mmCIF file of C-alpha atoms (C1' of nucleotides) in Angstrom:
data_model
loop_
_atom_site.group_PDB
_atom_site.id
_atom_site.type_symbol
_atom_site.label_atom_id
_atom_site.label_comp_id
_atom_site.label_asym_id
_atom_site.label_seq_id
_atom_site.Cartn_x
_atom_site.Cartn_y
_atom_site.Cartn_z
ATOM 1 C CA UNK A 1 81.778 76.627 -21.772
ATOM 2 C CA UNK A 2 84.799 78.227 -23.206
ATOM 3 C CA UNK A 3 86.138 77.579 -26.742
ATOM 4 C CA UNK A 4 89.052 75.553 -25.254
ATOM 5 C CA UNK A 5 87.303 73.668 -22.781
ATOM 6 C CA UNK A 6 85.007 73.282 -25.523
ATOM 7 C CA UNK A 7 87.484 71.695 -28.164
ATOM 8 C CA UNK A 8 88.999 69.668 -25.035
ATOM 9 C CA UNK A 9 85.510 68.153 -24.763
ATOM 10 C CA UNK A 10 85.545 67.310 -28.532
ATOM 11 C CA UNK A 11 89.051 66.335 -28.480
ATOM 12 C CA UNK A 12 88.206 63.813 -25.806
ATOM 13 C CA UNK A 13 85.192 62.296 -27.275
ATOM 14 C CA UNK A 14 86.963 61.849 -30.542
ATOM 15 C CA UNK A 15 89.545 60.244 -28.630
ATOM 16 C CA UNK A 16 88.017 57.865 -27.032
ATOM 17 C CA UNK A 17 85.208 57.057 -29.571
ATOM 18 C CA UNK A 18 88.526 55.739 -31.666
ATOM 19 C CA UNK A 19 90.792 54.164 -29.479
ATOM 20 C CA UNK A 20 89.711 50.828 -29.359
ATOM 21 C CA UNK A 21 88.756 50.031 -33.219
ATOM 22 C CA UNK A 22 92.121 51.689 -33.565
ATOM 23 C CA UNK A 23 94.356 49.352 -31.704
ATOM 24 C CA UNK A 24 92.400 46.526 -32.304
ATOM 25 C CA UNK A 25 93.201 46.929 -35.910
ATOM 26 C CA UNK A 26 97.026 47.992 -35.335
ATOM 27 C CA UNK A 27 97.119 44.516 -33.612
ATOM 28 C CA UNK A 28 95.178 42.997 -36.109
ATOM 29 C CA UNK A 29 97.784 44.368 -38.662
ATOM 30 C CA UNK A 30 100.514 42.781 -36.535
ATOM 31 C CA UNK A 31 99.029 39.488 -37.508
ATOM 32 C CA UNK A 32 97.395 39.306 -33.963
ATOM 33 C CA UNK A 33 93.440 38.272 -33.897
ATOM 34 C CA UNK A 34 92.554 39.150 -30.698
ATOM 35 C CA UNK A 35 89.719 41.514 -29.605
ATOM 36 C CA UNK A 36 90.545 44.614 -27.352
ATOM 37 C CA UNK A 37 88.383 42.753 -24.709
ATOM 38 C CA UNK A 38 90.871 39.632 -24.801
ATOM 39 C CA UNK A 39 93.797 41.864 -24.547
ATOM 40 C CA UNK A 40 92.613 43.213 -21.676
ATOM 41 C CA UNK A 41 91.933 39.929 -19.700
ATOM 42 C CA UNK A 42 95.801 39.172 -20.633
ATOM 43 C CA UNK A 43 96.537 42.673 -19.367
ATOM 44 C CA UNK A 44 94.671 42.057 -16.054
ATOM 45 C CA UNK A 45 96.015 38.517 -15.553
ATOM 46 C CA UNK A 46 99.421 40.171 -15.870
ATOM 47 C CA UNK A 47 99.023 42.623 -13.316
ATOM 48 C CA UNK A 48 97.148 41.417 -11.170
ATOM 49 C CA UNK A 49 99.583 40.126 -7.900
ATOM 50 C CA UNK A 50 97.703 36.758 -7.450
ATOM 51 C CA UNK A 51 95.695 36.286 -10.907
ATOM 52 C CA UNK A 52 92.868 33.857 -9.668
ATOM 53 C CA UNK A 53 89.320 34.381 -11.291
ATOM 54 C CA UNK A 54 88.345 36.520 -8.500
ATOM 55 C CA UNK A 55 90.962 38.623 -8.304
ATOM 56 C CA UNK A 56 91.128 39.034 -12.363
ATOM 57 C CA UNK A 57 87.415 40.055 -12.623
ATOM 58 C CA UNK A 58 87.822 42.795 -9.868
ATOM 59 C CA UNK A 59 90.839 44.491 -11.790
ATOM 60 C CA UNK A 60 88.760 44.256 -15.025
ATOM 61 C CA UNK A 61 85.059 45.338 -13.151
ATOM 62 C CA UNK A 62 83.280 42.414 -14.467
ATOM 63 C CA UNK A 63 81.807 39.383 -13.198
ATOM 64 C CA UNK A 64 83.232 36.018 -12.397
ATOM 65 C CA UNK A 65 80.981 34.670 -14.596
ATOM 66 C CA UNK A 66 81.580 36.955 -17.224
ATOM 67 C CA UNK A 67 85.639 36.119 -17.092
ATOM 68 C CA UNK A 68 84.649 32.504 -16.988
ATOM 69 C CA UNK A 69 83.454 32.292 -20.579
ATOM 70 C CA UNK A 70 86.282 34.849 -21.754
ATOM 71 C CA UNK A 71 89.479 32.271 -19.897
ATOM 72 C CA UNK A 72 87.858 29.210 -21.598
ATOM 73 C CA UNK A 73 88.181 30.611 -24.985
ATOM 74 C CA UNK A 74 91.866 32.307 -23.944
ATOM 75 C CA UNK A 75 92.889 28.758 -23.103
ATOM 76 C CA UNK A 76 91.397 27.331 -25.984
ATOM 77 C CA UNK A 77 93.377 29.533 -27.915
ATOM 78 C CA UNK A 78 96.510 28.773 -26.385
ATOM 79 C CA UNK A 79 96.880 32.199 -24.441
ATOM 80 C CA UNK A 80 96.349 31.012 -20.820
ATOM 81 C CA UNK A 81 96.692 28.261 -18.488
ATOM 82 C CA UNK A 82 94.455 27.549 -15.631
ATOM 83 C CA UNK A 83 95.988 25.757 -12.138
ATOM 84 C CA UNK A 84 94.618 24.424 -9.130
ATOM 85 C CA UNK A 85 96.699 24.938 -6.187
ATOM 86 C CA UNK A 86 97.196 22.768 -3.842
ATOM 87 C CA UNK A 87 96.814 25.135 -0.780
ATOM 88 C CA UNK A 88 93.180 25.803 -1.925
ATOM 89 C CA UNK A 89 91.639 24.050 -4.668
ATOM 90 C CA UNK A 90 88.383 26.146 -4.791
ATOM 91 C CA UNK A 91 90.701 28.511 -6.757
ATOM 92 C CA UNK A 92 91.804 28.734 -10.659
ATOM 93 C CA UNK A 93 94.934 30.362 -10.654
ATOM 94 C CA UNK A 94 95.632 32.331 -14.378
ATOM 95 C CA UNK A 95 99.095 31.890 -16.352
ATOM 96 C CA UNK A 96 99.993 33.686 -19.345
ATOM 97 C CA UNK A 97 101.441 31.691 -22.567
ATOM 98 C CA UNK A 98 104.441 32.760 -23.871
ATOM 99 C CA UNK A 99 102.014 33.672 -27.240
ATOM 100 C CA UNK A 100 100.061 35.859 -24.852
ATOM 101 C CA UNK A 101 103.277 38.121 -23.239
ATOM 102 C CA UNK A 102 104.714 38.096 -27.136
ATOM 103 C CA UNK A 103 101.181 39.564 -27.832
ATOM 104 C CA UNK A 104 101.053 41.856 -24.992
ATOM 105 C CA UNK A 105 104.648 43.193 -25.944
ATOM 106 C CA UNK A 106 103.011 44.049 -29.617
ATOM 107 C CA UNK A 107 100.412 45.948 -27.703
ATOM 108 C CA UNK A 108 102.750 48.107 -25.182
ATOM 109 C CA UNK A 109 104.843 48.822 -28.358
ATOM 110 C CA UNK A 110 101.690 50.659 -30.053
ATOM 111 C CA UNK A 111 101.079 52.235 -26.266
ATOM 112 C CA UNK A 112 104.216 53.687 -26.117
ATOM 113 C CA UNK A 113 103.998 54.793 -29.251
ATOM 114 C CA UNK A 114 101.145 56.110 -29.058
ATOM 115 C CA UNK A 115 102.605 58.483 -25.560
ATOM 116 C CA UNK A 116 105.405 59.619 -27.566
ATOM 117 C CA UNK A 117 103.136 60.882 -30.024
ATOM 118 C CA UNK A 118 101.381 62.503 -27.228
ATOM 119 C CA UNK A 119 105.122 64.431 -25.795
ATOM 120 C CA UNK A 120 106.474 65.142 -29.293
ATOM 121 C CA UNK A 121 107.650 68.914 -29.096
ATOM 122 C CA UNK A 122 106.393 69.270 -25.460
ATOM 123 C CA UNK A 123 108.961 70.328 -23.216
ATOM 124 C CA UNK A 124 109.731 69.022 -19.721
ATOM 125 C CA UNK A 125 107.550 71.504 -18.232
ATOM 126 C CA UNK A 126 104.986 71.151 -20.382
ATOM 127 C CA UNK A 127 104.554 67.415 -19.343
ATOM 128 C CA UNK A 128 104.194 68.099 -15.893
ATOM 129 C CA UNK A 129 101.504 70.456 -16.770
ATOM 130 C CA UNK A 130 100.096 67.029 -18.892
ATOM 131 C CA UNK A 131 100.513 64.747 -16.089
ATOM 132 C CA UNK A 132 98.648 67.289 -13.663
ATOM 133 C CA UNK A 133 95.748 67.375 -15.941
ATOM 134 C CA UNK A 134 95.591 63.414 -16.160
ATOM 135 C CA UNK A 135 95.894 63.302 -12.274
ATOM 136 C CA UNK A 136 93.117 65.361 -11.856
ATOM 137 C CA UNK A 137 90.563 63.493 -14.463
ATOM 138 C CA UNK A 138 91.608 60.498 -12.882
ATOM 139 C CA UNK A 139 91.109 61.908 -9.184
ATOM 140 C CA UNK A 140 87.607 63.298 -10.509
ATOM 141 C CA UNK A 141 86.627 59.721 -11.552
ATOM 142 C CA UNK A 142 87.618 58.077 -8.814
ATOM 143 C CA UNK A 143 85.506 59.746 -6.710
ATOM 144 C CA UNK B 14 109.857 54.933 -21.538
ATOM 145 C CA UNK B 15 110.146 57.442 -19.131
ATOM 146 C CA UNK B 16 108.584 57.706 -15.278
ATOM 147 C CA UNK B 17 106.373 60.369 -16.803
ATOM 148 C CA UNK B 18 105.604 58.471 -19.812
ATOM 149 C CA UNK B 19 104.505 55.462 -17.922
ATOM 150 C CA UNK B 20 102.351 57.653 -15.493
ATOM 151 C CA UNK B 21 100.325 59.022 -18.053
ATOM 152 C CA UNK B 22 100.263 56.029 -19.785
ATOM 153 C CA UNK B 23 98.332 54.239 -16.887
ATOM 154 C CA UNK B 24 96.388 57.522 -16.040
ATOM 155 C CA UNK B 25 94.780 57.563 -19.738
ATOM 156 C CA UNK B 26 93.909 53.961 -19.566
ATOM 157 C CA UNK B 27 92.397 54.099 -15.924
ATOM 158 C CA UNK B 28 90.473 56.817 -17.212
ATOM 159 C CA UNK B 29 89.261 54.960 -20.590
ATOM 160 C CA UNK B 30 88.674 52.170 -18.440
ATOM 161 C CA UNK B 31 86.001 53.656 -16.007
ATOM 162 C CA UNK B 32 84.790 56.456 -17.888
ATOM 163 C CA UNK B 33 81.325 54.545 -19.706
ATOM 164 C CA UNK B 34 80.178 53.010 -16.730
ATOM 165 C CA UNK B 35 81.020 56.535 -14.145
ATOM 166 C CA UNK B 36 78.548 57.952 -17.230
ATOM 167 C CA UNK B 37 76.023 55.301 -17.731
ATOM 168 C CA UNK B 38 75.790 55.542 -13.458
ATOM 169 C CA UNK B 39 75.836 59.087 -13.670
ATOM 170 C CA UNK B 40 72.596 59.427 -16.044
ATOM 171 C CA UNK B 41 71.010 56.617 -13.985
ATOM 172 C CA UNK B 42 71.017 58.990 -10.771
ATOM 173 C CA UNK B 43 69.892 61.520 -13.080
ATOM 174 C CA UNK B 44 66.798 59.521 -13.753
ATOM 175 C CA UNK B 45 67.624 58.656 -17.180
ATOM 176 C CA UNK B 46 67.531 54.743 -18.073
ATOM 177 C CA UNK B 47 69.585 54.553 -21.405
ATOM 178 C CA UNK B 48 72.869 52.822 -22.191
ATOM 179 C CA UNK B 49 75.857 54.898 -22.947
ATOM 180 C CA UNK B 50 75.443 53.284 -26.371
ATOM 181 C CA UNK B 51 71.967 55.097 -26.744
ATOM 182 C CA UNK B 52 73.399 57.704 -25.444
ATOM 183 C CA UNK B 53 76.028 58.112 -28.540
ATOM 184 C CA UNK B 54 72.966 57.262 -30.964
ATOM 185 C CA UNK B 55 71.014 60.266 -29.655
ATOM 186 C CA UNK B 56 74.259 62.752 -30.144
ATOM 187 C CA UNK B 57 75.126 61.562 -33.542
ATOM 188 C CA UNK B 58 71.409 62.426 -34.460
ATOM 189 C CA UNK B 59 72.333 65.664 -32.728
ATOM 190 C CA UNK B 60 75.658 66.460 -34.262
ATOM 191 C CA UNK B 61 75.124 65.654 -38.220
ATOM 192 C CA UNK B 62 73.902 67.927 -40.908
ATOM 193 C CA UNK B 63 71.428 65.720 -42.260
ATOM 194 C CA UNK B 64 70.871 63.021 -40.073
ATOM 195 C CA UNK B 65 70.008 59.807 -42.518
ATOM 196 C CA UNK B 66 70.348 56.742 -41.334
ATOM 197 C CA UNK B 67 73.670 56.253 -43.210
ATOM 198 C CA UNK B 68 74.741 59.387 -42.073
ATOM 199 C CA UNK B 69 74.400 58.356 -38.471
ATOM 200 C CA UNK B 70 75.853 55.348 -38.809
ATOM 201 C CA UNK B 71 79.409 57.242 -40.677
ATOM 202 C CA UNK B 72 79.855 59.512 -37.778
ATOM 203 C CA UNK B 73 79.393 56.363 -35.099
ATOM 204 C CA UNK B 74 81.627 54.099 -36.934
ATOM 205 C CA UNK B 75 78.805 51.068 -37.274
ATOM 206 C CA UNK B 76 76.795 49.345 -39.955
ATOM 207 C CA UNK B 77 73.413 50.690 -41.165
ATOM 208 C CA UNK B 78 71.851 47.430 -40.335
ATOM 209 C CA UNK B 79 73.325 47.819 -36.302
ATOM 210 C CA UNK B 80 71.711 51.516 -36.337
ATOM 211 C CA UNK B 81 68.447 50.310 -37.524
ATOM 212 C CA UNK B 82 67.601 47.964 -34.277
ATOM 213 C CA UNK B 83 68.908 50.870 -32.417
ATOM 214 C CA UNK B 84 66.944 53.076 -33.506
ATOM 215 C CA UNK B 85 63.879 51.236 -33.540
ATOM 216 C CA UNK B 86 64.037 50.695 -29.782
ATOM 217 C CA UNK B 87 64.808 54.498 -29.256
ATOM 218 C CA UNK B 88 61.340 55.311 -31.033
ATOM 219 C CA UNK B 89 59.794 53.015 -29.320
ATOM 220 C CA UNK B 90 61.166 54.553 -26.053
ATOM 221 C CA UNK B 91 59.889 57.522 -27.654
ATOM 222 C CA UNK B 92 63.543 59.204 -27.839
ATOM 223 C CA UNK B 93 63.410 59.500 -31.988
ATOM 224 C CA UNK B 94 60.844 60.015 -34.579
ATOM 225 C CA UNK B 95 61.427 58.639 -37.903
ATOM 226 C CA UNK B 96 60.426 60.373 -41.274
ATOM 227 C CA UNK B 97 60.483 59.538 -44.938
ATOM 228 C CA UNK B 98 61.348 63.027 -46.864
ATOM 229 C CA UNK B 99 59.440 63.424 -50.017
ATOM 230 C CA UNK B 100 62.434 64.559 -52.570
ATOM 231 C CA UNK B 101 64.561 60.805 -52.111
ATOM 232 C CA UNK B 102 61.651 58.514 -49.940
ATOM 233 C CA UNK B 103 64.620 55.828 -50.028
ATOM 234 C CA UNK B 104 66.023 57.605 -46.901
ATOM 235 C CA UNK B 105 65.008 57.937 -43.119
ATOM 236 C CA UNK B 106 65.203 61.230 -41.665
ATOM 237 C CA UNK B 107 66.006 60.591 -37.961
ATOM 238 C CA UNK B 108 64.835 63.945 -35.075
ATOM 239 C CA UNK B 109 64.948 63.758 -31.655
ATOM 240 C CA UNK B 110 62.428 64.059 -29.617
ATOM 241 C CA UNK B 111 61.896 66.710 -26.174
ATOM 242 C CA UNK B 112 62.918 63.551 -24.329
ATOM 243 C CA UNK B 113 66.304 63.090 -26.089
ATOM 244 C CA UNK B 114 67.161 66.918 -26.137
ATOM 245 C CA UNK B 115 66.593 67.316 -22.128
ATOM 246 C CA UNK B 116 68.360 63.735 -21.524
ATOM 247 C CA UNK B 117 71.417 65.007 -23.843
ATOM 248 C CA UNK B 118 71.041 68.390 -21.753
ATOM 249 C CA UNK B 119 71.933 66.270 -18.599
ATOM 250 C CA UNK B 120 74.693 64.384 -20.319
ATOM 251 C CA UNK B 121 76.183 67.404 -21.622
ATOM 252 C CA UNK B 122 75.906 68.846 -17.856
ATOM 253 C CA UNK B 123 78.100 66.012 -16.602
ATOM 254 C CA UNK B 124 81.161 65.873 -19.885
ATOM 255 C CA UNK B 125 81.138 70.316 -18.336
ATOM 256 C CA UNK B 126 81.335 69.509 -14.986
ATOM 257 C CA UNK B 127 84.116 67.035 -16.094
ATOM 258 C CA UNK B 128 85.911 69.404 -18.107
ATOM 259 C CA UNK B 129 85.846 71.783 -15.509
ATOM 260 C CA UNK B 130 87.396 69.474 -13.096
ATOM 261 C CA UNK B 131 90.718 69.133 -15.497
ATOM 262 C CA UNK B 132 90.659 72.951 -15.435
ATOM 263 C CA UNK B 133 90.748 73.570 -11.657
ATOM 264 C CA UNK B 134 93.832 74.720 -10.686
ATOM 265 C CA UNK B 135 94.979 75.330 -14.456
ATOM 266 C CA UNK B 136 96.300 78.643 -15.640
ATOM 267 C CA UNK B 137 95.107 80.011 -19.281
ATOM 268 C CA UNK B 138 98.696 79.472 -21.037
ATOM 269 C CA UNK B 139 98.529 75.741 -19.271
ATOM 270 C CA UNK B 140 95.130 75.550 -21.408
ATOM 271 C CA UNK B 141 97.363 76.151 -24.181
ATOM 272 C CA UNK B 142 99.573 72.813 -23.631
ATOM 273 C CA UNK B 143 96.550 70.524 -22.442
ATOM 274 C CA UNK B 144 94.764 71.662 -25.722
ATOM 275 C CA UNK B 145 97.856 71.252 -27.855
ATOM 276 C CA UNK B 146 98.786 67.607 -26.391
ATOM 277 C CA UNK B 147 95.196 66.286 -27.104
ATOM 278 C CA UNK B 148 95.343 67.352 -30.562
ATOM 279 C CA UNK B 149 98.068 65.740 -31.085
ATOM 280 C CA UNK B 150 96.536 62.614 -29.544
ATOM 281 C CA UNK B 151 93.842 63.142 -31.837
ATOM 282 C CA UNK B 152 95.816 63.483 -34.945
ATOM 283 C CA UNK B 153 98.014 60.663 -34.108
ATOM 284 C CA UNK B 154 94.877 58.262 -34.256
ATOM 285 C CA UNK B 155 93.539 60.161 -36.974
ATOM 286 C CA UNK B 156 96.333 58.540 -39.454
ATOM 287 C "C1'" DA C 18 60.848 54.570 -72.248
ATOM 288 C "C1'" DT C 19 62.725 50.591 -70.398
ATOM 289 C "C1'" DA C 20 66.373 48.116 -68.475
ATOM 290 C "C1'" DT C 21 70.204 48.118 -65.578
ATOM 291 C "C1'" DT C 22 72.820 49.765 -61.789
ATOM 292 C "C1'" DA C 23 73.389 52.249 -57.502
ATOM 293 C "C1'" DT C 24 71.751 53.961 -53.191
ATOM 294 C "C1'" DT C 25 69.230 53.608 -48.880
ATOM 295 C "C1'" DG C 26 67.277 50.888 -45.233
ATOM 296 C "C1'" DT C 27 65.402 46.704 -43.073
ATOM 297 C "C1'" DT C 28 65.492 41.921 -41.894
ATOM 298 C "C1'" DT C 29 67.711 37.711 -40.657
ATOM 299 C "C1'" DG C 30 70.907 34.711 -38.485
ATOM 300 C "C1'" DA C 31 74.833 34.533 -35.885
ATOM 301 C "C1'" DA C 32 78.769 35.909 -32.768
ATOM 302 C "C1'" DA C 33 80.752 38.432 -28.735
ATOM 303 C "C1'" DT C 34 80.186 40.311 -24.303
ATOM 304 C "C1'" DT C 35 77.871 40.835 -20.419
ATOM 305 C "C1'" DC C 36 74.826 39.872 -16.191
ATOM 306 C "C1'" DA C 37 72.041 37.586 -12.409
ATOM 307 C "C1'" DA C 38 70.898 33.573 -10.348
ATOM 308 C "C1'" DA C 39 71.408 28.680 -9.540
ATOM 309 C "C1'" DG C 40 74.477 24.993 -8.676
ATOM 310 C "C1'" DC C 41 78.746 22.565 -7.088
ATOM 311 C "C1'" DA C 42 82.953 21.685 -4.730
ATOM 312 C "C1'" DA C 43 86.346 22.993 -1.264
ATOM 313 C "C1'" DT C 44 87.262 25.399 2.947
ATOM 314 C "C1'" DG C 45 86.210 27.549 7.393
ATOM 315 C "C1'" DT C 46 83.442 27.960 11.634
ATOM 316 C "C1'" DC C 47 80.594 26.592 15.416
ATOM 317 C "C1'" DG D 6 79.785 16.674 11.950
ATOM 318 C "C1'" DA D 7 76.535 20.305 10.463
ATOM 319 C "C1'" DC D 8 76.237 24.833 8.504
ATOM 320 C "C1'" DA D 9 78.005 28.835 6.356
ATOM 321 C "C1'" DT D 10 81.228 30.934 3.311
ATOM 322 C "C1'" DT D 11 84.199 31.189 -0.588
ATOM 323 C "C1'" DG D 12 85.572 30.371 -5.380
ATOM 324 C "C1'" DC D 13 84.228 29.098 -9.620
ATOM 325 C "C1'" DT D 14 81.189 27.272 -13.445
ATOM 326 C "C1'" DT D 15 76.869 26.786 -15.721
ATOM 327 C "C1'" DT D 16 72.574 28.433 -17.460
ATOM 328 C "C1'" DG D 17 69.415 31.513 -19.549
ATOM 329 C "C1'" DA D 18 68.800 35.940 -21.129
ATOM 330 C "C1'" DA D 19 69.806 40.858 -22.789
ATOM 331 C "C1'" DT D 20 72.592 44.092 -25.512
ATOM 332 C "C1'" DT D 21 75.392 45.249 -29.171
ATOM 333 C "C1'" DT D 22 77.311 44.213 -33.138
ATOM 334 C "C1'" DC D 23 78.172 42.294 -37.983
ATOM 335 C "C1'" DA D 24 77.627 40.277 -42.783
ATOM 336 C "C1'" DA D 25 74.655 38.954 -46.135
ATOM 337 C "C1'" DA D 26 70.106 38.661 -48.230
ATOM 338 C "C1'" DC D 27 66.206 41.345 -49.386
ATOM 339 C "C1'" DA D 28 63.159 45.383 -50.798
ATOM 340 C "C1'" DA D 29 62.184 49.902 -52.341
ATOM 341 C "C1'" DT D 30 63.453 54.072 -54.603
ATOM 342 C "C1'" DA D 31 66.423 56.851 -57.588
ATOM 343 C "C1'" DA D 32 69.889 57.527 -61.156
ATOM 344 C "C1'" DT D 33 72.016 56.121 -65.408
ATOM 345 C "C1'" DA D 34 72.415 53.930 -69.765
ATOM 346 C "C1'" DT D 35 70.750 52.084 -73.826
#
DNA sequence: ATATTATTGTTTGAAATTCAAAGCAATGTC
DNA sequence: GACATTGCTTTGAATTTCAAACAATAATAT
């Protein structure tokens, strides 16, 4: 390997050996006691266009079971309400709290953050050459 | 934030996202039956000077005690060896074995086949910018 | 020299996250 | 109506992790 594919490599690693202590404890520091793995249920249950326990686990590639245990506690907490629809009660349909979008705004914040960090001094060219890069990791993985 | 912003913003979490378990599946087909977690025990043995157990522990960001059951199960795999040096007998010298060096060998294959992947396509000064935005991720969560 | 303190690791008990498999209730199909 | 499927929860277990208690060795102070 080259030196710059080389230091890529490192850079990477680094990277994402950090991320997660890191913005657990920027939330943390933001008086929110959540762990990264809660955040992302919220996250999924956010995006996700119909957020019943099926569809939730799927987005986040984990069981049902799994996202059973982690919803209880969510709701316990006060970050999540479960429904039973009427049109089919076999399903538990997933509602964010007001406390859990407030939360989820604190965590875009540090993402966005976070990206500007990443364009500071890079010119408009330069991020396409960024985004072309990303495309193609993400291509590579999806595969 | 911007179009771009957001793009790469959902392009580095995708990638976070599926990257352990695309490399835990990856060693599996390879024949190797470790967790990703081993994995990163076996390279920090690999990667510092003198590889004590505290030493190990620093550069993976976990407790002593964690590493110890680690490594316990990774001699008992026969990945490690374990050695009490004469001039301070209060510390635990930690080698790999011919095991752990081929199975990092085939882990190392895959992070170069991945780096090569964001390369395709890219020309040298492009290198330049790729390498220059990822330190700049790095030093962001560095402070 | 001996006593005290610091360093290095292990053990213990507990929490978080995850899975597979079994079980239950509601819905769909024959 | 009987049987199969779907959606979810429960159960039992494995992995990974921590903090705190413990043990051994080394360094420092008296």
């Amino acid at each position: 390997m080259s030196e710059a594919k080389k230091l890529i490599n490192e850079l990477l690693v680094e990277i994402f050996n950090r991320i997660l202590a890191i913005e657990e404890e920027a939330l943390r520091n933001a008086g929110v006691s959540l762990s990264m793995t809660e955040i992302h249920v919220l996250e999924a249950v956010g995006n996700v266009p119909e957020p019943s326990m099926t569809q939730i686990a799927a987005k986040l590639g984990i069981t049902v079971g799994s996202l059973t245990t982690s919803v209880a506690t969510l709701a316990n907490k006060g970050f999540v309400v479960r429904k039973r629809p009427e049109d089919d009660r076999r399903k538990v349909l997933v509602e964010l709290t007001p406390s859990a979008v407030k939360t989820l705004e604190i965590h875009s914040a540090f993402h966005a953050k976070m990206i500007d960090s990443i364009f500071e001094d890079l010119k408009v060219e330069e991020d396409e050459v960024l985004l072309a890069s990303l495309r193609r990791v993400a291509t590579y993985f999806r595969k």
